[in-house]
């Protein structure tokens, strides 16, 4: 959840502020996978209201909270074309006007209040990533955002050493620490593309490749590899379809082969099928998780197929990924991942040699190591000091830090509390199963019968979901069934009566999050004998 604030002036004497990035994270450890966004209470306490929101690139952890938090500011929002396109889609979904979103091309500059900012293009795992050179008063700060030195990025130009040498020296680098403990140099997207091509060429059955939807270079590499092997390409997952749609509109994927609808894959021989799917982190609602449970409406895995994880596990997602792979193993498919085939993925962040090279270009006087955990920041700090760069602080969320003639000083520390929001909140939560006649007439009725069986760890749904909705808002039955399956798996009770009590409030919450009007609910849970499971 990246949200940085830069202020200029003396405290209490007309300080002016800008915000850089506005990200979120999905809390997969909580029911219904809500969002966690930055908490703005500290800003309100300090009377900080940014005059502009500046976006460095289009990853969710840099733009995902903008549609939630920007309405509190109403300021201009600056982003490069790809990030701006993704933001517009998010704003439209939330019913927000998009007039404040202003496109700025990589390399261009802007002024807002006492700040002059220049977007400096960098390579990362999404096109149009930029560092920000921020000048205010007598100081010049380089906010790197996320970056790496990739000589062959596949999409967009390689980094220009001359551009960064030209801005040297800078007073401060606020720099990416994600891979600071790693020696050497990160792998290039060009190397990954070659490895994917060789690997896919050796596969016999159908191939499913899972990667981050935002890694358009990886999507392009997979598509090219498929075409060389005589395979047809299909996309699976809403975020993948959206990202590719926005990128194609900007001309980034002109070389991507023609796409085949998932509904048509059943007509093709297995050796001609390749699917690019979301869900490499085990997200329960993503395409790959649905395949691992045999619950995709148009595609089923079978023995002889191959699933390739072209992504590394994000810390904290290990349990979900393990569960996902366990589900895939039931189909007797080959699984290739970062553990057994590390050449199929490349990090988007700089290792130690890249940091040394980059700091040799920009010659920072001081470093503030950000991103990653404490050990990453400390490794970054140690490397900086080895290079003769002052790095006195390893900040935590909520730190207010001053840069002046004395260097970097921690002024105050404001502990940050988690701020959880529902992904699709509505304004009211009518009671579940209300018998009020006016409620029934306004919001309709939902009759729901769920056949279940007990398992060693929880409950599982058996057979089809029986759902009858009359005069209610439209329900995405696939999404509802996926949520219900995850919910049943998590509930640890012994009897059907206890299961009903545990499920009712969660069901109300899901309906409230996904429907504008919550209907009267008639819930029936049916026991299925375990002997029937093998029939």
Short mmCIF file of C-alpha atoms in Angstrom, two decimals:
data_model
loop_
_atom_site.label_atom_id
_atom_site.label_comp_id
_atom_site.label_asym_id
_atom_site.label_seq_id
_atom_site.Cartn_x
_atom_site.Cartn_y
_atom_site.Cartn_z
CA UNK A 1 0.00 0.00 0.00
CA UNK A 2 2.21 2.80 -1.26
CA UNK A 3 1.21 6.32 -0.24
CA UNK A 4 4.03 8.84 0.24
CA UNK A 5 3.52 12.48 1.17
CA UNK A 6 6.00 15.23 0.36
CA UNK A 7 5.63 18.61 2.06
CA UNK A 8 7.56 21.87 1.64
CA UNK A 9 7.80 24.71 4.17
CA UNK A 10 8.02 25.21 7.90
CA UNK A 11 5.54 23.29 10.04
CA UNK A 12 2.52 25.46 10.74
CA UNK A 13 3.59 28.14 8.26
CA UNK A 14 1.76 27.34 5.05
CA UNK A 15 3.18 23.91 4.27
CA UNK A 16 2.08 22.50 0.93
CA UNK A 17 1.93 18.81 0.12
CA UNK A 18 1.72 16.34 -2.74
CA UNK A 19 0.90 12.61 -2.57
CA UNK A 20 2.83 10.02 -4.54
CA UNK A 21 0.96 6.79 -5.35
CA UNK A 22 -2.13 5.46 -3.63
CA UNK A 23 -2.11 1.66 -3.37
CA UNK A 24 -4.04 -1.09 -1.66
CA UNK A 25 -3.71 -4.74 -0.78
CA UNK A 26 -6.28 -7.54 -0.86
CA UNK A 27 -6.68 -9.11 2.59
CA UNK A 28 -6.93 -12.75 1.60
CA UNK A 29 -6.71 -13.71 5.27
CA UNK A 30 -10.11 -12.13 6.01
CA UNK A 31 -13.60 -13.31 4.99
CA UNK A 32 -14.73 -12.02 1.59
CA UNK A 33 -11.18 -10.78 0.80
CA UNK A 34 -11.76 -7.08 1.59
CA UNK A 35 -9.31 -4.34 0.66
CA UNK A 36 -6.87 -2.69 3.01
CA UNK A 37 -6.15 0.92 2.04
CA UNK A 38 -4.00 3.60 3.70
CA UNK A 39 -5.56 5.20 6.74
CA UNK A 40 -5.95 8.98 6.32
CA UNK A 41 -6.56 9.84 9.98
CA UNK A 42 -2.95 11.01 10.45
CA UNK A 43 -3.29 13.37 7.49
CA UNK A 44 -6.50 14.75 8.95
CA UNK A 45 -4.86 15.20 12.36
CA UNK A 46 -1.95 17.09 10.79
CA UNK A 47 -4.26 19.07 8.44
CA UNK A 48 -2.44 17.65 5.41
CA UNK A 49 -4.41 17.78 2.19
CA UNK A 50 -2.35 17.13 -0.96
CA UNK A 51 -2.70 19.56 -3.83
CA UNK A 52 -1.95 16.77 -6.35
CA UNK A 53 -1.78 12.97 -6.49
CA UNK A 54 1.15 11.73 -8.58
CA UNK A 55 1.20 8.11 -9.82
CA UNK A 56 4.50 6.42 -10.70
CA UNK A 57 3.07 3.30 -12.40
CA UNK A 58 -0.05 1.17 -12.75
CA UNK A 59 0.41 -1.67 -10.26
CA UNK A 60 -2.42 -2.24 -7.78
CA UNK A 61 -0.18 -1.50 -4.81
CA UNK A 62 0.36 1.96 -6.32
CA UNK A 63 -3.09 2.84 -7.76
CA UNK A 64 -5.60 0.45 -6.15
CA UNK A 65 -6.84 2.78 -3.39
CA UNK A 66 -7.15 5.91 -5.52
CA UNK A 67 -10.85 5.41 -6.22
CA UNK A 68 -11.43 5.09 -2.46
CA UNK A 69 -9.24 7.90 -1.13
CA UNK A 70 -9.07 10.49 -3.93
CA UNK A 71 -12.71 11.64 -3.33
CA UNK A 72 -11.56 12.97 0.07
CA UNK A 73 -9.06 15.24 -1.71
CA UNK A 74 -10.57 16.09 -5.10
CA UNK A 75 -7.16 17.20 -6.38
CA UNK A 76 -5.63 16.76 -9.86
CA UNK A 77 -4.33 13.23 -10.44
CA UNK A 78 -1.34 12.77 -12.78
CA UNK A 79 -0.45 9.43 -14.39
CA UNK A 80 1.19 8.02 -17.51
CA UNK A 81 -1.19 6.72 -20.23
CA UNK A 82 -1.41 3.08 -19.09
CA UNK A 83 -1.90 3.91 -15.41
CA UNK A 84 -4.39 6.63 -16.37
CA UNK A 85 -6.41 4.12 -18.42
CA UNK A 86 -6.53 1.68 -15.51
CA UNK A 87 -7.52 4.47 -13.12
CA UNK A 88 -10.33 5.62 -15.38
CA UNK A 89 -11.77 2.10 -15.40
CA UNK A 90 -11.64 1.99 -11.59
CA UNK A 91 -13.26 5.40 -11.25
CA UNK A 92 -16.07 4.48 -13.64
CA UNK A 93 -16.76 1.31 -11.64
CA UNK A 94 -17.12 3.39 -8.47
CA UNK A 95 -19.33 5.96 -10.19
CA UNK A 96 -16.68 8.70 -10.02
CA UNK A 97 -16.01 11.37 -12.62
CA UNK A 98 -12.66 10.95 -14.40
CA UNK A 99 -12.01 14.63 -15.22
CA UNK A 100 -9.29 14.94 -12.56
CA UNK A 101 -7.14 12.21 -14.18
CA UNK A 102 -4.54 13.97 -16.30
CA UNK A 103 -2.17 12.10 -18.60
CA UNK A 104 1.52 12.90 -18.49
CA UNK A 105 4.00 11.22 -20.80
CA UNK A 106 7.22 9.65 -19.48
CA UNK A 107 9.96 12.30 -19.64
CA UNK A 108 7.60 15.24 -19.17
CA UNK A 109 7.56 17.70 -16.27
CA UNK A 110 4.82 19.43 -14.29
CA UNK A 111 4.56 22.11 -11.65
CA UNK A 112 2.19 22.23 -8.72
CA UNK A 113 2.61 24.81 -5.96
CA UNK A 114 6.26 24.92 -4.86
CA UNK A 115 7.00 21.53 -6.48
CA UNK A 116 8.50 20.84 -9.89
CA UNK A 117 8.37 17.19 -10.88
CA UNK A 118 9.85 15.33 -13.83
CA UNK A 119 8.82 11.81 -14.84
CA UNK A 120 11.99 9.81 -15.58
CA UNK A 121 11.36 6.47 -17.38
CA UNK A 122 12.60 3.29 -15.71
CA UNK A 123 12.17 -0.40 -16.50
CA UNK A 124 9.93 -2.48 -14.24
CA UNK A 125 7.43 -5.34 -14.63
CA UNK A 126 4.81 -3.02 -16.12
CA UNK A 127 5.29 -0.46 -18.91
CA UNK A 128 5.65 3.28 -18.28
CA UNK A 129 7.12 3.01 -14.78
CA UNK A 130 8.79 6.27 -13.85
CA UNK A 131 10.95 7.69 -11.12
CA UNK A 132 10.08 11.20 -9.98
CA UNK A 133 12.64 13.96 -9.67
CA UNK A 134 10.99 16.27 -7.13
CA UNK A 135 12.42 19.76 -6.71
CA UNK A 136 11.22 22.15 -4.01
CA UNK A 137 13.13 25.06 -2.55
CA UNK A 138 16.84 24.18 -2.45
CA UNK A 139 16.38 20.42 -2.53
CA UNK A 140 16.13 17.75 -5.23
CA UNK A 141 14.73 14.37 -4.26
CA UNK A 142 14.62 11.30 -6.53
CA UNK A 143 11.66 9.07 -5.67
CA UNK A 144 12.51 5.88 -7.59
CA UNK A 145 9.23 4.01 -7.34
CA UNK A 146 9.64 0.36 -8.38
CA UNK A 147 12.42 -0.34 -10.90
CA UNK A 148 15.18 -2.58 -12.23
CA UNK A 149 17.88 -2.32 -14.89
CA UNK A 150 16.55 -4.48 -17.72
CA UNK A 151 18.58 -4.40 -20.96
CA UNK A 152 15.78 -6.23 -22.82
CA UNK A 153 12.39 -5.22 -21.37
CA UNK A 154 10.38 -6.44 -24.45
CA UNK A 155 7.94 -3.53 -24.11
CA UNK A 156 9.26 0.02 -24.01
CA UNK A 157 12.86 1.24 -24.09
CA UNK A 158 15.69 0.17 -21.83
CA UNK A 159 16.71 2.64 -19.13
CA UNK A 160 18.79 5.62 -20.27
CA UNK A 161 21.96 5.98 -18.21
CA UNK A 162 22.48 9.45 -19.69
CA UNK A 163 19.11 10.65 -18.35
CA UNK A 164 20.05 9.79 -14.79
CA UNK A 165 23.66 10.93 -15.04
CA UNK A 166 22.31 14.31 -16.13
CA UNK A 167 20.45 14.86 -12.84
CA UNK A 168 23.43 14.03 -10.60
CA UNK A 169 24.02 14.79 -7.83
CA UNK A 170 20.70 14.59 -6.00
CA UNK A 171 20.20 15.45 -2.35
CA UNK A 172 18.18 12.36 -1.51
CA UNK A 173 17.06 9.10 -3.09
CA UNK A 174 13.89 7.53 -1.70
CA UNK A 175 14.72 4.10 -3.04
CA UNK A 176 13.31 0.62 -3.66
CA UNK A 177 14.74 -1.90 -1.16
CA UNK A 178 12.75 -4.98 -2.26
CA UNK A 179 15.74 -6.98 -3.55
CA UNK A 180 18.55 -5.19 -1.69
CA UNK A 181 19.70 -8.40 0.08
CA UNK A 182 20.18 -10.19 -3.28
CA UNK A 183 23.65 -10.19 -4.84
CA UNK A 184 24.15 -9.78 -8.56
CA UNK A 185 21.65 -8.62 -11.17
CA UNK A 186 17.98 -9.44 -11.71
CA UNK A 187 17.00 -11.55 -14.72
CA UNK A 188 15.87 -9.76 -17.91
CA UNK A 189 12.39 -10.17 -19.39
CA UNK A 190 14.16 -11.15 -22.61
CA UNK A 191 15.78 -14.10 -20.83
CA UNK A 192 12.43 -15.17 -19.39
CA UNK A 193 10.83 -14.98 -22.84
CA UNK A 194 13.47 -17.34 -24.24
CA UNK A 195 13.03 -19.78 -21.33
CA UNK A 196 9.24 -19.76 -21.74
CA UNK A 197 9.57 -20.45 -25.45
CA UNK A 198 11.81 -23.49 -24.86
CA UNK A 199 9.61 -24.80 -22.03
CA UNK A 200 6.27 -24.45 -23.84
CA UNK A 201 7.74 -26.13 -26.93
CA UNK A 202 8.39 -29.26 -24.84
CA UNK A 203 4.85 -29.48 -23.41
CA UNK A 204 2.55 -32.17 -24.85
CA UNK A 205 -0.98 -31.44 -23.63
CA UNK A 206 -2.71 -28.17 -22.93
CA UNK A 207 -0.70 -25.43 -21.23
CA UNK A 208 -1.91 -22.92 -18.62
CA UNK A 209 0.51 -20.12 -17.74
CA UNK A 210 -0.28 -17.95 -14.73
CA UNK A 211 1.37 -14.56 -14.31
CA UNK A 212 0.50 -11.12 -13.02
CA UNK A 213 -1.94 -9.44 -15.39
CA UNK A 214 0.06 -6.21 -15.21
CA UNK A 215 3.24 -7.87 -16.50
CA UNK A 216 2.43 -7.12 -20.12
CA UNK A 217 5.92 -8.05 -21.30
CA UNK A 218 5.36 -11.53 -19.85
CA UNK A 219 1.92 -11.78 -21.47
CA UNK A 220 3.48 -10.81 -24.81
CA UNK A 221 6.32 -13.32 -24.37
CA UNK A 222 3.85 -16.12 -23.60
CA UNK A 223 1.73 -15.21 -26.62
CA UNK A 224 4.73 -15.19 -28.95
CA UNK A 225 5.94 -18.53 -27.57
CA UNK A 226 2.50 -20.04 -28.10
CA UNK A 227 2.38 -18.83 -31.70
CA UNK A 228 5.79 -20.34 -32.46
CA UNK A 229 4.58 -23.68 -31.08
CA UNK A 230 1.36 -23.66 -33.07
CA UNK A 231 -0.84 -22.98 -30.05
CA UNK A 232 -3.88 -20.71 -29.88
CA UNK A 233 -4.00 -18.21 -27.00
CA UNK A 234 -6.89 -17.54 -24.64
CA UNK A 235 -7.12 -15.23 -21.63
CA UNK A 236 -8.74 -16.31 -18.38
CA UNK A 237 -9.56 -13.85 -15.59
CA UNK A 238 -11.22 -10.44 -15.50
CA UNK A 239 -8.11 -8.51 -14.47
CA UNK A 240 -6.15 -10.13 -17.31
CA UNK A 241 -8.82 -9.24 -19.85
CA UNK A 242 -9.02 -5.66 -18.56
CA UNK A 243 -5.27 -5.11 -18.52
CA UNK A 244 -4.78 -6.53 -22.01
CA UNK A 245 -7.71 -4.45 -23.30
CA UNK A 246 -6.29 -1.19 -21.95
CA UNK A 247 -2.77 -2.06 -23.18
CA UNK A 248 -3.99 -2.93 -26.67
CA UNK A 249 -5.82 0.37 -26.86
CA UNK A 250 -2.45 2.08 -26.26
CA UNK A 251 -0.67 -0.02 -28.90
CA UNK A 252 1.43 -2.08 -26.47
CA UNK A 253 0.35 -5.55 -27.58
CA UNK A 254 0.13 -5.24 -31.35
CA UNK A 255 2.28 -8.38 -31.68
CA UNK A 256 0.04 -10.49 -29.43
CA UNK A 257 -1.54 -13.30 -31.50
CA UNK A 258 -5.32 -13.26 -32.06
CA UNK A 259 -7.17 -14.42 -28.96
CA UNK A 260 -9.57 -17.35 -28.77
CA UNK A 261 -12.58 -17.19 -26.42
CA UNK A 262 -12.35 -19.66 -23.55
CA UNK A 263 -15.70 -21.10 -24.69
CA UNK A 264 -14.08 -22.27 -27.95
CA UNK A 265 -11.10 -24.11 -26.42
CA UNK A 266 -12.98 -27.40 -26.20
CA UNK A 267 -13.00 -27.63 -29.99
CA UNK A 268 -9.19 -27.52 -30.27
CA UNK A 269 -6.72 -30.42 -29.88
CA UNK A 270 -4.85 -30.25 -26.56
CA UNK A 271 -1.50 -29.52 -28.22
CA UNK A 272 -2.99 -26.36 -29.77
CA UNK A 273 -4.24 -24.78 -26.53
CA UNK A 274 -2.50 -22.24 -24.29
CA UNK A 275 -4.30 -20.26 -21.59
CA UNK A 276 -2.88 -17.20 -19.83
CA UNK A 277 -4.61 -17.09 -16.45
CA UNK A 278 -4.73 -14.96 -13.33
CA UNK A 279 -4.29 -16.46 -9.86
CA UNK A 280 -0.58 -17.19 -9.40
CA UNK A 281 -0.85 -16.09 -5.74
CA UNK A 282 -3.62 -18.56 -4.92
CA UNK A 283 -6.36 -15.92 -4.90
CA UNK A 284 -9.54 -17.94 -4.18
CA UNK A 285 -11.66 -16.11 -6.77
CA UNK A 286 -9.08 -16.06 -9.55
CA UNK A 287 -9.20 -18.23 -12.66
CA UNK A 288 -6.48 -20.68 -11.62
CA UNK A 289 -8.13 -21.44 -8.28
CA UNK A 290 -11.38 -22.20 -10.06
CA UNK A 291 -9.53 -24.59 -12.38
CA UNK A 292 -7.87 -26.26 -9.38
CA UNK A 293 -11.33 -27.00 -7.93
CA UNK A 294 -12.79 -28.18 -11.23
CA UNK A 295 -15.31 -25.36 -11.16
CA UNK A 296 -14.60 -23.40 -14.32
CA UNK A 297 -17.69 -23.49 -16.55
CA UNK A 298 -15.77 -23.90 -19.85
CA UNK A 299 -12.42 -25.53 -19.12
CA UNK A 300 -11.28 -28.56 -17.13
CA UNK A 301 -7.73 -29.68 -16.46
CA UNK A 302 -6.76 -33.26 -17.21
CA UNK A 303 -3.76 -35.57 -16.99
CA UNK A 304 -1.02 -34.53 -19.41
CA UNK A 305 -1.69 -30.80 -19.10
CA UNK A 306 0.96 -28.42 -17.77
CA UNK A 307 0.51 -25.48 -15.40
CA UNK A 308 3.35 -22.93 -15.39
CA UNK A 309 3.70 -20.37 -12.60
CA UNK A 310 5.53 -17.46 -14.24
CA UNK A 311 5.49 -15.50 -10.99
CA UNK A 312 7.13 -15.68 -7.59
CA UNK A 313 5.18 -16.18 -4.37
CA UNK A 314 4.54 -12.91 -2.58
CA UNK A 315 5.40 -13.30 1.14
CA UNK A 316 2.22 -14.06 3.05
CA UNK A 317 0.57 -15.96 0.20
CA UNK A 318 2.37 -19.27 0.78
CA UNK A 319 -0.61 -21.04 2.38
CA UNK A 320 -2.97 -20.07 -0.43
CA UNK A 321 -0.47 -21.09 -3.10
CA UNK A 322 0.13 -24.44 -1.39
CA UNK A 323 -3.61 -25.08 -1.32
CA UNK A 324 -3.86 -24.12 -4.99
CA UNK A 325 -1.07 -26.50 -6.03
CA UNK A 326 -2.56 -29.29 -3.94
CA UNK A 327 -5.80 -28.86 -5.87
CA UNK A 328 -3.96 -28.89 -9.20
CA UNK A 329 -2.17 -32.11 -8.27
CA UNK A 330 -5.51 -33.93 -8.09
CA UNK A 331 -5.73 -33.55 -11.88
CA UNK A 332 -2.29 -35.14 -12.38
CA UNK A 333 -0.95 -32.12 -14.26
CA UNK A 334 2.72 -31.10 -14.44
CA UNK A 335 3.45 -28.04 -12.29
CA UNK A 336 6.41 -25.80 -13.18
CA UNK A 337 7.15 -22.96 -10.74
CA UNK A 338 9.84 -20.71 -9.35
CA UNK A 339 11.21 -23.54 -7.19
CA UNK A 340 11.89 -26.06 -9.94
CA UNK A 341 12.19 -23.66 -12.90
CA UNK A 342 13.44 -20.25 -11.66
CA UNK A 343 14.25 -19.20 -15.22
CA UNK A 344 10.51 -18.81 -15.92
CA UNK A 345 10.24 -15.63 -13.84
CA UNK A 346 12.13 -12.39 -13.33
CA UNK A 347 11.80 -9.94 -10.48
CA UNK A 348 10.86 -6.36 -11.23
CA UNK A 349 13.17 -4.95 -8.55
CA UNK A 350 16.91 -4.19 -8.43
CA UNK A 351 19.51 -6.50 -6.89
CA UNK A 352 22.75 -5.20 -5.41
CA UNK A 353 24.73 -4.67 -8.63
CA UNK A 354 21.85 -2.69 -10.12
CA UNK A 355 21.70 -0.49 -7.04
CA UNK A 356 25.45 0.14 -7.25
CA UNK A 357 25.23 1.03 -10.94
CA UNK A 358 22.24 3.32 -10.50
CA UNK A 359 23.72 5.18 -7.54
CA UNK A 360 26.89 5.61 -9.54
CA UNK A 361 24.79 7.52 -12.06
CA UNK A 362 22.71 9.76 -9.78
CA UNK A 363 25.30 10.20 -6.97
CA UNK A 364 22.88 10.71 -4.07
CA UNK A 365 24.13 12.44 -0.94
CA UNK A 366 21.62 10.55 1.18
CA UNK A 367 19.32 7.53 0.93
CA UNK A 368 15.97 6.77 2.54
CA UNK A 369 15.43 3.00 1.97
CA UNK A 370 11.74 2.17 1.47
CA UNK A 371 9.67 -0.85 0.32
CA UNK A 372 10.15 -4.38 1.58
CA UNK A 373 10.57 -5.40 5.19
CA UNK A 374 13.09 -4.20 7.79
CA UNK A 375 15.77 -6.64 6.65
CA UNK A 376 15.49 -5.38 3.06
CA UNK A 377 15.79 -1.78 4.19
CA UNK A 378 18.76 -2.61 6.43
CA UNK A 379 20.56 -4.38 3.56
CA UNK A 380 19.91 -1.32 1.39
CA UNK A 381 21.19 0.94 4.16
CA UNK A 382 24.40 -1.12 4.51
CA UNK A 383 25.02 -1.04 0.74
CA UNK A 384 24.55 2.75 0.67
CA UNK A 385 27.01 3.27 3.49
CA UNK A 386 29.50 1.05 1.66
CA UNK A 387 29.18 3.45 -1.29
CA UNK A 388 29.67 6.52 0.90
CA UNK A 389 25.99 7.51 0.85
CA UNK A 390 24.50 8.65 4.16
CA UNK A 391 21.53 6.47 5.19
CA UNK A 392 20.76 7.24 8.85
CA UNK A 393 17.13 6.02 8.89
CA UNK A 394 15.11 2.91 8.03
CA UNK A 395 11.57 4.29 8.15
CA UNK A 396 8.33 2.57 9.08
CA UNK A 397 4.80 3.48 8.03
CA UNK A 398 3.68 6.72 9.64
CA UNK A 399 7.12 8.31 10.07
CA UNK A 400 7.30 12.06 9.48
CA UNK A 401 10.85 12.79 8.33
CA UNK A 402 12.50 16.17 7.78
CA UNK A 403 15.14 16.87 5.13
CA UNK A 404 17.08 20.08 5.77
CA UNK A 405 20.65 21.34 6.01
CA UNK A 406 21.25 18.96 8.91
CA UNK A 407 20.27 15.94 6.80
CA UNK A 408 17.46 13.47 7.55
CA UNK A 409 15.69 13.64 10.92
CA UNK A 410 12.81 11.60 12.26
CA UNK A 411 10.43 14.26 13.60
CA UNK A 412 7.51 12.18 14.82
CA UNK A 413 6.12 8.68 14.46
CA UNK A 414 2.39 8.17 13.82
CA UNK A 415 1.40 4.48 14.19
CA UNK A 416 -0.84 3.43 11.33
CA UNK A 417 -3.93 1.32 11.96
CA UNK A 418 -5.35 -1.04 9.33
CA UNK A 419 -8.18 0.49 7.30
CA UNK A 420 -10.38 -2.24 5.83
CA UNK A 421 -13.03 -1.54 3.20
CA UNK A 422 -15.42 -3.84 1.39
CA UNK A 423 -14.75 -4.17 -2.32
CA UNK A 424 -18.39 -3.40 -3.19
CA UNK A 425 -19.96 -1.66 -0.21
CA UNK A 426 -23.61 -0.55 -0.20
CA UNK A 427 -25.23 1.96 2.11
CA UNK A 428 -27.67 -0.24 4.04
CA UNK A 429 -27.81 -3.77 5.38
CA UNK A 430 -31.42 -5.01 5.69
CA UNK A 431 -32.00 -7.91 8.09
CA UNK A 432 -31.54 -11.45 6.84
CA UNK A 433 -34.82 -13.31 6.43
CA UNK A 434 -36.96 -10.32 7.32
CA UNK A 435 -40.66 -11.05 7.16
CA UNK A 436 -41.59 -7.44 6.54
CA UNK A 437 -43.98 -7.37 3.59
CA UNK A 438 -42.78 -4.04 2.25
CA UNK A 439 -39.19 -5.33 2.32
CA UNK A 440 -40.22 -8.39 0.31
CA UNK A 441 -42.04 -6.35 -2.29
CA UNK A 442 -39.20 -3.90 -2.72
CA UNK A 443 -36.23 -6.26 -2.70
CA UNK A 444 -37.59 -9.66 -3.74
CA UNK A 445 -36.79 -13.09 -2.32
CA UNK A 446 -33.82 -15.41 -2.59
CA UNK A 447 -34.35 -19.16 -2.04
CA UNK A 448 -31.10 -20.96 -1.49
CA UNK A 449 -30.54 -24.70 -0.94
CA UNK A 450 -26.99 -25.92 -0.31
CA UNK A 451 -26.18 -29.67 -0.30
CA UNK A 452 -23.09 -30.16 1.91
CA UNK A 453 -20.92 -32.87 3.41
CA UNK A 454 -18.51 -32.68 6.33
CA UNK A 455 -14.77 -32.97 5.63
CA UNK A 456 -11.74 -33.32 7.90
CA UNK A 457 -11.21 -29.55 7.93
CA UNK A 458 -14.67 -28.05 7.38
CA UNK A 459 -17.56 -28.47 4.96
CA UNK A 460 -17.78 -28.89 1.21
CA UNK A 461 -20.61 -28.28 -1.23
CA UNK A 462 -21.74 -31.35 -3.17
CA UNK A 463 -23.38 -31.08 -6.57
CA UNK A 464 -25.12 -28.03 -7.90
CA UNK A 465 -26.10 -24.95 -5.95
CA UNK A 466 -29.89 -24.53 -5.97
CA UNK A 467 -30.66 -20.85 -6.16
CA UNK A 468 -33.93 -19.13 -7.07
CA UNK A 469 -33.95 -15.34 -7.06
CA UNK A 470 -37.20 -13.54 -7.80
CA UNK A 471 -37.35 -9.78 -8.34
CA UNK A 472 -33.85 -9.32 -6.93
CA UNK A 473 -30.80 -7.55 -8.27
CA UNK A 474 -28.86 -9.77 -10.72
CA UNK A 475 -26.48 -12.18 -8.97
CA UNK A 476 -23.20 -13.39 -10.46
CA UNK A 477 -23.84 -17.05 -9.68
CA UNK A 478 -20.28 -18.15 -10.51
CA UNK A 479 -18.73 -15.58 -8.17
CA UNK A 480 -21.29 -16.41 -5.49
CA UNK A 481 -20.60 -20.14 -5.76
CA UNK A 482 -16.84 -19.57 -5.56
CA UNK A 483 -17.25 -17.40 -2.47
CA UNK A 484 -19.59 -19.95 -0.88
CA UNK A 485 -17.11 -22.80 -1.45
CA UNK A 486 -14.31 -20.85 0.20
CA UNK A 487 -16.59 -19.85 3.07
CA UNK A 488 -17.71 -23.43 3.75
CA UNK A 489 -14.13 -24.63 3.75
CA UNK A 490 -13.21 -22.11 6.46
CA UNK A 491 -16.14 -22.79 8.83
CA UNK A 492 -15.18 -25.25 11.59
CA UNK A 493 -18.39 -26.43 13.29
CA UNK A 494 -19.81 -29.89 13.98
CA UNK A 495 -23.53 -29.71 13.17
CA UNK A 496 -25.77 -28.38 10.41
CA UNK A 497 -27.46 -26.07 12.92
CA UNK A 498 -24.10 -24.55 13.85
CA UNK A 499 -23.18 -24.31 10.19
CA UNK A 500 -26.38 -22.37 9.48
CA UNK A 501 -25.67 -19.97 12.35
CA UNK A 502 -22.13 -19.41 11.12
CA UNK A 503 -23.11 -19.04 7.47
CA UNK A 504 -26.07 -16.65 7.83
CA UNK A 505 -24.18 -13.46 8.79
CA UNK A 506 -21.49 -14.14 6.18
CA UNK A 507 -24.17 -14.65 3.55
CA UNK A 508 -25.76 -11.33 4.52
CA UNK A 509 -22.40 -9.63 4.22
CA UNK A 510 -21.76 -11.05 0.74
CA UNK A 511 -25.18 -10.02 -0.54
CA UNK A 512 -24.79 -6.55 0.96
CA UNK A 513 -21.41 -6.17 -0.76
CA UNK A 514 -22.61 -7.35 -4.16
CA UNK A 515 -26.23 -6.24 -4.47
CA UNK A 516 -27.71 -2.79 -4.27
CA UNK A 517 -30.81 -4.23 -2.58
CA UNK A 518 -30.59 -7.21 -0.25
CA UNK A 519 -33.55 -9.60 -0.71
CA UNK A 520 -35.39 -11.68 1.84
CA UNK A 521 -33.33 -14.86 2.16
CA UNK A 522 -34.69 -18.39 2.66
CA UNK A 523 -31.71 -20.63 3.45
CA UNK A 524 -31.85 -24.44 3.49
CA UNK A 525 -28.80 -26.62 4.16
CA UNK A 526 -29.07 -30.25 3.04
CA UNK A 527 -26.84 -33.01 4.43
CA UNK A 528 -25.27 -35.41 1.93
CA UNK A 529 -24.04 -38.73 3.30
CA UNK A 530 -20.29 -39.22 2.84
CA UNK A 531 -20.90 -42.66 1.25
CA UNK A 532 -22.49 -40.85 -1.69
CA UNK A 533 -19.30 -38.93 -2.48
CA UNK A 534 -17.69 -41.80 -4.35
CA UNK A 535 -20.75 -42.63 -6.46
#
